[in-house]
Structures are given as structure tokens and as C-alpha cells.
PDB file of C-alpha atoms in Angstrom:
ATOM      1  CA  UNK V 271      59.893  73.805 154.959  1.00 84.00           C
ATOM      2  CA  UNK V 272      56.186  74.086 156.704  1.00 86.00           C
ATOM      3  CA  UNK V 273      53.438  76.757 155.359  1.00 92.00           C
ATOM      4  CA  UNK V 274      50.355  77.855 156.502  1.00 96.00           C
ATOM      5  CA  UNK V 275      47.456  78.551 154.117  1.00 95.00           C
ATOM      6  CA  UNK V 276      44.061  80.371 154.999  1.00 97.00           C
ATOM      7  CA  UNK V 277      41.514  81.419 152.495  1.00 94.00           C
ATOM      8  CA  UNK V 278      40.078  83.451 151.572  1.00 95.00           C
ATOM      9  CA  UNK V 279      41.952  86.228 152.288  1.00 94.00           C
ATOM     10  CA  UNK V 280      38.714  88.770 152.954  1.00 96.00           C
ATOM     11  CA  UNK V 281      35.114  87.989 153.263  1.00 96.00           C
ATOM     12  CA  UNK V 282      32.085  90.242 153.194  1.00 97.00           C
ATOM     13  CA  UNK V 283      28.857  88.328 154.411  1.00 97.00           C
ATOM     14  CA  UNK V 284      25.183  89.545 155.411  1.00 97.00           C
ATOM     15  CA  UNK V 285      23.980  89.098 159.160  1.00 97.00           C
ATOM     16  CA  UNK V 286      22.645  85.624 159.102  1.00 97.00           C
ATOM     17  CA  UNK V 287      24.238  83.500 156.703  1.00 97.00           C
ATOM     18  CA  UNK V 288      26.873  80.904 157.123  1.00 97.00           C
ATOM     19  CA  UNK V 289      30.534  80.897 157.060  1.00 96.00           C
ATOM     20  CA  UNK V 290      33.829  78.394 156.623  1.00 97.00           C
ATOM     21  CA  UNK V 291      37.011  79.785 156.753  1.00 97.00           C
ATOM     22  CA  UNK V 292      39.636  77.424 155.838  1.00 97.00           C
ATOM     23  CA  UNK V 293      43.225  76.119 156.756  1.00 97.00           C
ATOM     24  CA  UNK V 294      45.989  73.983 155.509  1.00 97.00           C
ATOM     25  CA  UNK V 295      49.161  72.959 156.803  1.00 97.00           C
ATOM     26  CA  UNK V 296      52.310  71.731 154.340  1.00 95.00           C
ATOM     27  CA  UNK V 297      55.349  70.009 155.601  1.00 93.00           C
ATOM     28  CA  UNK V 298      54.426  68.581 158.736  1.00 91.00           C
ATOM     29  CA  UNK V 299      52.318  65.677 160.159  1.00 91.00           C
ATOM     30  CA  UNK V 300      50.417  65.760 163.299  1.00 91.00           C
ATOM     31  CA  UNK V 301      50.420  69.356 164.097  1.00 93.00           C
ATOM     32  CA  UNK V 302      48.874  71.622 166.758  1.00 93.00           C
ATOM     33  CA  UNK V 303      46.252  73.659 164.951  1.00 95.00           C
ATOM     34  CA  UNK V 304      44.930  76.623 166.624  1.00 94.00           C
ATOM     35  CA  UNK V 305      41.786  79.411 165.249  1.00 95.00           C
ATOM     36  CA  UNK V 306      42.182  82.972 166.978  1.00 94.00           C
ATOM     37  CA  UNK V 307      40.388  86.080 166.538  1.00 94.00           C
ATOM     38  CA  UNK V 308      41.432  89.520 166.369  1.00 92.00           C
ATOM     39  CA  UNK V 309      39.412  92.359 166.951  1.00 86.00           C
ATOM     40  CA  UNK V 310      40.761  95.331 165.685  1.00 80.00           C
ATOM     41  CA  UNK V 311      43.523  97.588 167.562  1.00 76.00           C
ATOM     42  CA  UNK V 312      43.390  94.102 170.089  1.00 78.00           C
ATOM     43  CA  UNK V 313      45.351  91.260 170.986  1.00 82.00           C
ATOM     44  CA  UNK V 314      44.573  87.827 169.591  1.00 88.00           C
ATOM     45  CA  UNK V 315      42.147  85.781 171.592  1.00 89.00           C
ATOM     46  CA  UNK V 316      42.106  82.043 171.227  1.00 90.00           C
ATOM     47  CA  UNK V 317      39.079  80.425 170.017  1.00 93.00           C
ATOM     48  CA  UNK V 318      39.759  76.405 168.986  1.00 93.00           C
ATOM     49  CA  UNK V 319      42.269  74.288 169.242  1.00 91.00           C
ATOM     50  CA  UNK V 320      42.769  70.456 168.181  1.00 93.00           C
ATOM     51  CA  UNK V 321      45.619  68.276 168.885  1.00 91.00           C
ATOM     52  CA  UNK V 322      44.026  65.540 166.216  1.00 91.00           C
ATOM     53  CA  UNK V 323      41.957  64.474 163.650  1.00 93.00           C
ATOM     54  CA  UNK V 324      38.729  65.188 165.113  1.00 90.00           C
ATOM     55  CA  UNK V 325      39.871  66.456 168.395  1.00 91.00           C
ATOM     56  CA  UNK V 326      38.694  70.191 168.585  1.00 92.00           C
ATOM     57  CA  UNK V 327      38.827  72.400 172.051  1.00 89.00           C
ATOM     58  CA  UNK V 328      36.581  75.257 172.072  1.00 88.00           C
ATOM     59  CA  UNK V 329      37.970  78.167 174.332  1.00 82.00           C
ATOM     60  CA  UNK V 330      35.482  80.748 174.103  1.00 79.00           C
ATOM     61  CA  UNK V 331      31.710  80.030 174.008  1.00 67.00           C
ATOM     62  CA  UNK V 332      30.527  81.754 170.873  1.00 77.00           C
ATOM     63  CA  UNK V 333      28.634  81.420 167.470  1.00 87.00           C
ATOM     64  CA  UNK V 334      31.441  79.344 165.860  1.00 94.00           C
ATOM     65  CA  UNK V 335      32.788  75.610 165.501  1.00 95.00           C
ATOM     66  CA  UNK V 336      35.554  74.456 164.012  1.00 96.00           C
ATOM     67  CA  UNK V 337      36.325  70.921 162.976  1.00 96.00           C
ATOM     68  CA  UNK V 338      39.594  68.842 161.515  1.00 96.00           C
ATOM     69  CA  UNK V 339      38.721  66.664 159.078  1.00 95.00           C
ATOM     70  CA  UNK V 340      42.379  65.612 157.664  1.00 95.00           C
ATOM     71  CA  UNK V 341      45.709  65.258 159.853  1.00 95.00           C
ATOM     72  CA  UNK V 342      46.749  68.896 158.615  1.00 95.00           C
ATOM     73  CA  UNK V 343      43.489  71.163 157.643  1.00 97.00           C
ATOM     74  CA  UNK V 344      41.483  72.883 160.202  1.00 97.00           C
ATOM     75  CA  UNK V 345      37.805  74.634 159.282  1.00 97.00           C
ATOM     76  CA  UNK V 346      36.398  77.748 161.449  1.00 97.00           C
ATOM     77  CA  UNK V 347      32.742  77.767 160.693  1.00 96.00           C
ATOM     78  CA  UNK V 348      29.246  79.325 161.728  1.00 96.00           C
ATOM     79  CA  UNK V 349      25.859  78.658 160.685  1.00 95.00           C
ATOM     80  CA  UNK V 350      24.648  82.099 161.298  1.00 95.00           C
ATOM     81  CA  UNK V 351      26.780  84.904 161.325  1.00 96.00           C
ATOM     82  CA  UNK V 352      26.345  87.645 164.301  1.00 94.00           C
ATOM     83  CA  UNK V 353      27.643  91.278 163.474  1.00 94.00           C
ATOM     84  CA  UNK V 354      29.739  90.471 166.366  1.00 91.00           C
ATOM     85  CA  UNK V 355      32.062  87.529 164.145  1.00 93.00           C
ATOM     86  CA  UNK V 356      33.699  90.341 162.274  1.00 94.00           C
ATOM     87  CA  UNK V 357      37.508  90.462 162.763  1.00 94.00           C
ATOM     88  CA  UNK V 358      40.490  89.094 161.561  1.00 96.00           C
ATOM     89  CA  UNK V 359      40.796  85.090 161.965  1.00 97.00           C
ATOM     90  CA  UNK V 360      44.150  83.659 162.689  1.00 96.00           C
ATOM     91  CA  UNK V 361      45.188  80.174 162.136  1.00 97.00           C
ATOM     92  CA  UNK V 362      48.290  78.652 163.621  1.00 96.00           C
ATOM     93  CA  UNK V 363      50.668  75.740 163.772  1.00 95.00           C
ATOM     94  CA  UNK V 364      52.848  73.940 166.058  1.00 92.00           C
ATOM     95  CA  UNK V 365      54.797  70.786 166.436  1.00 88.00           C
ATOM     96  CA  UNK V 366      53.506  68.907 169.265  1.00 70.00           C
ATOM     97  CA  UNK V 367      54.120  70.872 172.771  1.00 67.00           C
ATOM     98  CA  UNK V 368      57.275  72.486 170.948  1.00 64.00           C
ATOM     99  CA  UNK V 369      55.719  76.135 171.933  1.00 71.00           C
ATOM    100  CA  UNK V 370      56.238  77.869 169.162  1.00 87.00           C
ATOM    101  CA  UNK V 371      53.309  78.704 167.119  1.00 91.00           C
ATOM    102  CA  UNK V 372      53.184  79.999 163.467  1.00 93.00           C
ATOM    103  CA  UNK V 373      50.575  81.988 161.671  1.00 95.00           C
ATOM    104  CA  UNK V 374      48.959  82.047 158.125  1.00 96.00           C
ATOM    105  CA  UNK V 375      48.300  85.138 156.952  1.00 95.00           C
ATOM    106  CA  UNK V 376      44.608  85.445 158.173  1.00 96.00           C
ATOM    107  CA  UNK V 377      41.262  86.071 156.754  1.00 96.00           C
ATOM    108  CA  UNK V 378      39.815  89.698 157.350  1.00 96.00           C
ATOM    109  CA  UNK V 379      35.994  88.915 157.840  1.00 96.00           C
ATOM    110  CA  UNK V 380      33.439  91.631 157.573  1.00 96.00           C
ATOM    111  CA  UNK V 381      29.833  90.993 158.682  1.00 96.00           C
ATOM    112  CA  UNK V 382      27.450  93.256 157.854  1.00 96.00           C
TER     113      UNK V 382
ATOM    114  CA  UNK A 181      47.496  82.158 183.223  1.00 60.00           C
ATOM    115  CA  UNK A 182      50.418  84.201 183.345  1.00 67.00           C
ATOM    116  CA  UNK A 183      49.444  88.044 182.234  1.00 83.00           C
ATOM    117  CA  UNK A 184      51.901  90.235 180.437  1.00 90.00           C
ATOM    118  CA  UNK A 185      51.919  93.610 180.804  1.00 92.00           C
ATOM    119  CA  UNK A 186      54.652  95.796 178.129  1.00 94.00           C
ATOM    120  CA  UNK A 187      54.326  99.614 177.092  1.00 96.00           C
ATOM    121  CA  UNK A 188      51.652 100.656 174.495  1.00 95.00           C
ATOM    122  CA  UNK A 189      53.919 102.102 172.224  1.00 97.00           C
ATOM    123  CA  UNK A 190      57.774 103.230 172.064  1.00 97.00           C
ATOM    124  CA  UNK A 191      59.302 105.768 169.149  1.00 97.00           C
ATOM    125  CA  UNK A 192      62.744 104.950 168.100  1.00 97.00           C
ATOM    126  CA  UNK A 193      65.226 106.426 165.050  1.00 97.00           C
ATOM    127  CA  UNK A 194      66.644 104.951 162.523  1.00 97.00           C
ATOM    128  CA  UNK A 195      69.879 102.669 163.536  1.00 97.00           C
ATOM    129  CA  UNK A 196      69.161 102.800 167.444  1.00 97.00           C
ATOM    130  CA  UNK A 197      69.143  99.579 169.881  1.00 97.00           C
ATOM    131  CA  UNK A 198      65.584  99.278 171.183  1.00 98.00           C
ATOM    132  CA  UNK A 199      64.566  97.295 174.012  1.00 98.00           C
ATOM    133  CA  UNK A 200      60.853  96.598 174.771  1.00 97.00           C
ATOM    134  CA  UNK A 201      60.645  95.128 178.668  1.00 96.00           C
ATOM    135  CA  UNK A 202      57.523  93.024 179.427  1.00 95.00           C
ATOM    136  CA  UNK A 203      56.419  92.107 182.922  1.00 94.00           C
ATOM    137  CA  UNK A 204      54.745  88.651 183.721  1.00 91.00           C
ATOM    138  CA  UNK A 205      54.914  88.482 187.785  1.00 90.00           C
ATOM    139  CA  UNK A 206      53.062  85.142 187.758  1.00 87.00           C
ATOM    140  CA  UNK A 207      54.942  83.032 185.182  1.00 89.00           C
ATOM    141  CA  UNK A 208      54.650  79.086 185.789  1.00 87.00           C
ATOM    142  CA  UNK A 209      57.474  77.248 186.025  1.00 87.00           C
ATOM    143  CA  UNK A 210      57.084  74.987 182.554  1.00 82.00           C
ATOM    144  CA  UNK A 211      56.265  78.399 181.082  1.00 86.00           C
ATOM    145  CA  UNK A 212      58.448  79.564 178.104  1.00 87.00           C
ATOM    146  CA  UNK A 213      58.053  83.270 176.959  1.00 91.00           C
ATOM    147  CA  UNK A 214      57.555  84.156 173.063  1.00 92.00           C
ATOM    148  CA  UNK A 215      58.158  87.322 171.401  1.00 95.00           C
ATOM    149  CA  UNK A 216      56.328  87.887 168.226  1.00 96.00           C
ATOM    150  CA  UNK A 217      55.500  91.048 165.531  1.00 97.00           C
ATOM    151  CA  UNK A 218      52.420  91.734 163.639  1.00 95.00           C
ATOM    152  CA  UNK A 219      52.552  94.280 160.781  1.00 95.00           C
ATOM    153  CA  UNK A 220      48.751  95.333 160.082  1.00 91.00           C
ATOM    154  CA  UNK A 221      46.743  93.453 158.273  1.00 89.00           C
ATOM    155  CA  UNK A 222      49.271  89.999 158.422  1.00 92.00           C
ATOM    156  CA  UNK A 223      49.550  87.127 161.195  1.00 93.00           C
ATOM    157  CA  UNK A 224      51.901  87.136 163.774  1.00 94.00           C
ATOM    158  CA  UNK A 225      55.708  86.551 163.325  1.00 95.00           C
ATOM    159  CA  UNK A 226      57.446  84.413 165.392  1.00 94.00           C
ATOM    160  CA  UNK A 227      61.027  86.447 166.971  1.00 96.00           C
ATOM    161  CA  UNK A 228      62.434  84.362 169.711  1.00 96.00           C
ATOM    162  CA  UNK A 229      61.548  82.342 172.348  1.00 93.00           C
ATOM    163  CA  UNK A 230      63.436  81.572 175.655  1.00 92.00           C
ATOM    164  CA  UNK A 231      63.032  79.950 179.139  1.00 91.00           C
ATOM    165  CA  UNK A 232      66.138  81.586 181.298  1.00 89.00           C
ATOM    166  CA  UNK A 233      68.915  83.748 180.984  1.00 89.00           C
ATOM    167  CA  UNK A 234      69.894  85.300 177.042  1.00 94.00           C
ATOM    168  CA  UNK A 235      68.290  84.316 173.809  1.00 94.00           C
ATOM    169  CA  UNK A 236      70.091  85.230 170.602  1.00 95.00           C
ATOM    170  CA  UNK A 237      68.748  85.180 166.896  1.00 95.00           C
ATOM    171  CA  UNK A 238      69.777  86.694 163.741  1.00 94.00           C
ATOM    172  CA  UNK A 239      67.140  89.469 164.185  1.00 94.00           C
ATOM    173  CA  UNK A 240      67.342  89.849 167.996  1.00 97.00           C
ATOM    174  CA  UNK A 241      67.901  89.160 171.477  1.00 97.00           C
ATOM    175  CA  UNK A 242      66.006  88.245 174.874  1.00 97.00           C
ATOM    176  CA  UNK A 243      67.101  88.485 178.403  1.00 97.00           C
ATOM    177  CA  UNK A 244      65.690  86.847 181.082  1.00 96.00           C
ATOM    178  CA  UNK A 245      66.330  87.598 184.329  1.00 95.00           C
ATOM    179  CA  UNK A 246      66.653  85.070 186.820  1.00 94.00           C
ATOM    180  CA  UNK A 247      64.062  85.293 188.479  1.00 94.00           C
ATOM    181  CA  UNK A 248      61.730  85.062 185.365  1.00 94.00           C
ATOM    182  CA  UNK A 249      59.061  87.998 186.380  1.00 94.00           C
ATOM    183  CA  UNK A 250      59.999  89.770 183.343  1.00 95.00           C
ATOM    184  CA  UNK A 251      61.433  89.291 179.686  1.00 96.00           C
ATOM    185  CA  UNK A 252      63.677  92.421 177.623  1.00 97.00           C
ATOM    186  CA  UNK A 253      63.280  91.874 173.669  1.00 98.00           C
ATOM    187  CA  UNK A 254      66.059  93.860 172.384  1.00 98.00           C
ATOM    188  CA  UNK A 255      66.543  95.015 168.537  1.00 97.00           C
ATOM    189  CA  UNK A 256      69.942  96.113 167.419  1.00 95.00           C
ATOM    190  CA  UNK A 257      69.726  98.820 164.838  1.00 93.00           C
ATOM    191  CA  UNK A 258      66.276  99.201 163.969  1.00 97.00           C
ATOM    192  CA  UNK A 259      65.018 100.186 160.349  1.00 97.00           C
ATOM    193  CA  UNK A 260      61.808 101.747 159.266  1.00 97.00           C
ATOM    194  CA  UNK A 261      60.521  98.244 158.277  1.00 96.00           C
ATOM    195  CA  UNK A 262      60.762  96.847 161.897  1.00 97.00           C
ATOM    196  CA  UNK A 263      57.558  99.261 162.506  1.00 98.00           C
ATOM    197  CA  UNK A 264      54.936  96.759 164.128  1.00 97.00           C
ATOM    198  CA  UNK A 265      53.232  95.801 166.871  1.00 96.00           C
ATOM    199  CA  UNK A 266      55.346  93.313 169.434  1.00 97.00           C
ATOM    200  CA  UNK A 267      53.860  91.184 171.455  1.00 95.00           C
ATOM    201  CA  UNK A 268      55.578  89.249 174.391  1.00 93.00           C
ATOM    202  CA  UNK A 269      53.380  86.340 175.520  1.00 90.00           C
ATOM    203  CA  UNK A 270      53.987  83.733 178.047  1.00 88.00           C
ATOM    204  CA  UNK A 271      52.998  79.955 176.649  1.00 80.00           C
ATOM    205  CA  UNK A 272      50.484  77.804 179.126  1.00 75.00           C
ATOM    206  CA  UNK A 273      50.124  73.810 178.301  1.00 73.00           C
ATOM    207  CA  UNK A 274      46.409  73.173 177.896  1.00 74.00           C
ATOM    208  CA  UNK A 275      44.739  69.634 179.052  1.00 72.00           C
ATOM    209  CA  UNK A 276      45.320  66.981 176.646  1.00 70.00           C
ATOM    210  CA  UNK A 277      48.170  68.708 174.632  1.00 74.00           C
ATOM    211  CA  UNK A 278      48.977  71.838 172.803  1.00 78.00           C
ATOM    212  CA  UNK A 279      49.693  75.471 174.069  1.00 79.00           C
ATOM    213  CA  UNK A 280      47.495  78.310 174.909  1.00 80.00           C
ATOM    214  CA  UNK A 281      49.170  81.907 173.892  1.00 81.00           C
ATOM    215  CA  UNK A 282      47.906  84.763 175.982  1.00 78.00           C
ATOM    216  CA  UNK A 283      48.091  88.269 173.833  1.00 80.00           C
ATOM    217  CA  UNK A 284      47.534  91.069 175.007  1.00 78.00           C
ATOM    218  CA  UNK A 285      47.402  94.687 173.307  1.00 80.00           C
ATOM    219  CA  UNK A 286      51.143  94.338 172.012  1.00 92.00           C
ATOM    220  CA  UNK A 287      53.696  97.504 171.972  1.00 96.00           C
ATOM    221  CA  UNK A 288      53.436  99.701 169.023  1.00 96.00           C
ATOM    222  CA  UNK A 289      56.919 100.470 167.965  1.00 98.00           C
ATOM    223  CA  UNK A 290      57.342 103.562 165.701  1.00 98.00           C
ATOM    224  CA  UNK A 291      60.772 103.905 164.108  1.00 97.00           C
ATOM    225  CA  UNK A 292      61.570 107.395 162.212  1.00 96.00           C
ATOM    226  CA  UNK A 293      64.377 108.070 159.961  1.00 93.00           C
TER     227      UNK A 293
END
């Protein structure tokens, strides 16, 4: 069976500093990886996608990048964190154009 | 983009049938239309997916009417755990591959004994 790992599970950081919030995938190859962000008491909002090693969509102009650097791990990063960033980061999977995307359990980031 | 639009939040009891209906007027034709729960605090959780007509699972059911402008996401005999947020989003194939999922604010079901 596939799983979906994100860690770490909660982050404080100071205004300013840099993040990397990281994924895994098990029991698949060649997945659909997707970052979203959740404010709180909102819906999720897409911010990355990539369909491949290396291939990364952005969706939202912001203060973050992500990158994949192996088939089935994704990285959401920042170099300089905006009060703005906090919120709970989703990552997802999919087999290719199947539709149906599942979640890890997200990383609750607080910037302060 | 096909926009969803579903109640803020229903109350239900203990053992009742509840149906959440979700409107999405401008629905594509490729589009499929996903129903998933959040509890706080934890990702989303995948309930059922469907293109057309009736979708059945072991945890519930989704009609589809046939002219696709909305979506029903019924739950037979709800329990205090299925307390969550639902979300009914309509999939959209982005350039070059993979899907883009639309959420919006959810519906807050509240089930009391």
C-alpha cells in the first residue's frame, strides 16, 4: 500500500529565516506530487505541483519554491520567511491523471 | 475552473442519513467531482469520487444528476466521529499533466448524540 510522509509535523520559525518542509512518497513510482496551503478556518489553495523529477509548477506567486529531487520526495522551501507563510502545508499524491489525490498529514507552520 | 458552492455547516443526530448537496454550474466535461473530509489539524481524506449517475463506497454514496451541475454526498447513519469538515471539489487537468483541486470553505458537519 502507498503512504505519504511530511515532517516535521509543527514548526515555529522567526520572521526572516529559511524553511524546508519535506515529503516522501512509499509504494508508488512516478507520482503526481502536489504542496497546498491552508490558512486557517479556509479551504486548501494549491501552491506547486510536479509531474517529474525536476518538473515543478508554481501556482501562486509567493515567497516559496519547491523542488523534486528523487522520483517520489517533494521539498516546499523559502529563503526568508514572511509572517504571511504561516499555515498548515499539505502534501499530496496521485497516480498519473487518475484524479484522486491523497494527503500526508501536514506540517502546522508558525512564523513569528 | 469549475467553482463549488455547498452549505457552511449542517447539524445532524446520531444514526441519521445526511446528505450534503454541492452546486458546480460550470463543470467541464472531463471533470470528475471528489468528495473529501478533514478533521482539524489532519490532511484531507479521500470519500468518493464519481463522473455521472450513483457512486457507492463502504462509507458512502454520491449522486449525480444528469445533468452534472450539482453532486449529493450522502452518509448513512452518521456517528459522532464523522464530525468534520467536507469538501466537494471538482478536478481540472492542468498543462503538461496532473490535476488541479479547487477547495473551497468545506461544510462543517456537526453530529450530536
Amino acid at each position: 500500500s502507498q503512504t505519504i510522509h511530511q515532517w516535521p509535523a509543527t514548526l515555529v520559525q522567526p520572521v526572516g529565516s529559511p524553511l524546508s518542509l519535506e515529503c516522501t512518497v512509499e509504494g508508488t513510482s512516478n507520482p503526481n506530487l502536489y504542496w497546498y496551503r491552508q490558512a486557517a478556518g479556509r479551504g486548501l489553495q494549491l501552491l506547486f505541483y510536479s509531474v517529474g523529477i525536476g518538473q515543478i509548477s508554481s501556482e501562486v506567486p509567493q515567497n516559496l519554491s519547491a523542488s523534486r529531487p528523487q522520483d517520489r520526495q517533494f521539498i516546499l522551501s523559502s529563503k526568508k520567511l514572511l509572517l504571511s507563510d504561516s499555515g498548515f502545508y499539505l502534501c499530496a499524491w496521485e497516480r498519473d491523471r487518475q484524479e484522486t489525490q491523497y494527503f500526508g498529514p501536514g506540517t502546522r507552520l508558525l512564523v513569528l | 475552473l469549475a467553482k463549488t458552492t455547498q452549505p457552511i455547516s449542517m447539524d445532524s443526530y446520531e444514526g441519521q442519513e445526511v446528505n450534503i448537496t454541492c452546486s458546480h454550474n460550470n463543470i467541464a466535461t472531463n471533470d470528475y467531482i471528489t468528495w473529501y473530509q478533514q478533521f482539524p489539524s489532519q490532511g484531507p481524506r479521500f470519500i468518493i469520487q464519481g463522473y455521472k449517475t450513483k457512486v457507492t463506497n463502504e462509507v458512502a454514496s454520491l449522486f449525480i444528476p444528469a445533468d452534472r451541475k450539482s453532486s449529493t454526498l450522502s452518509l448513512p447513519r452518521v456517528s459522532l466521529s464523522d464530525t468534520a469538515v467536507y469538501y466537494c471539489l471538482v478536478g481540472h487537468l492542468l498543462t503538461g499533466g496532473g490535476n488541479k483541486l479547487t477547495f473551497g470553505t468545506g461544510t462543517q458537519l456537526k453530529v450530536e448524540l
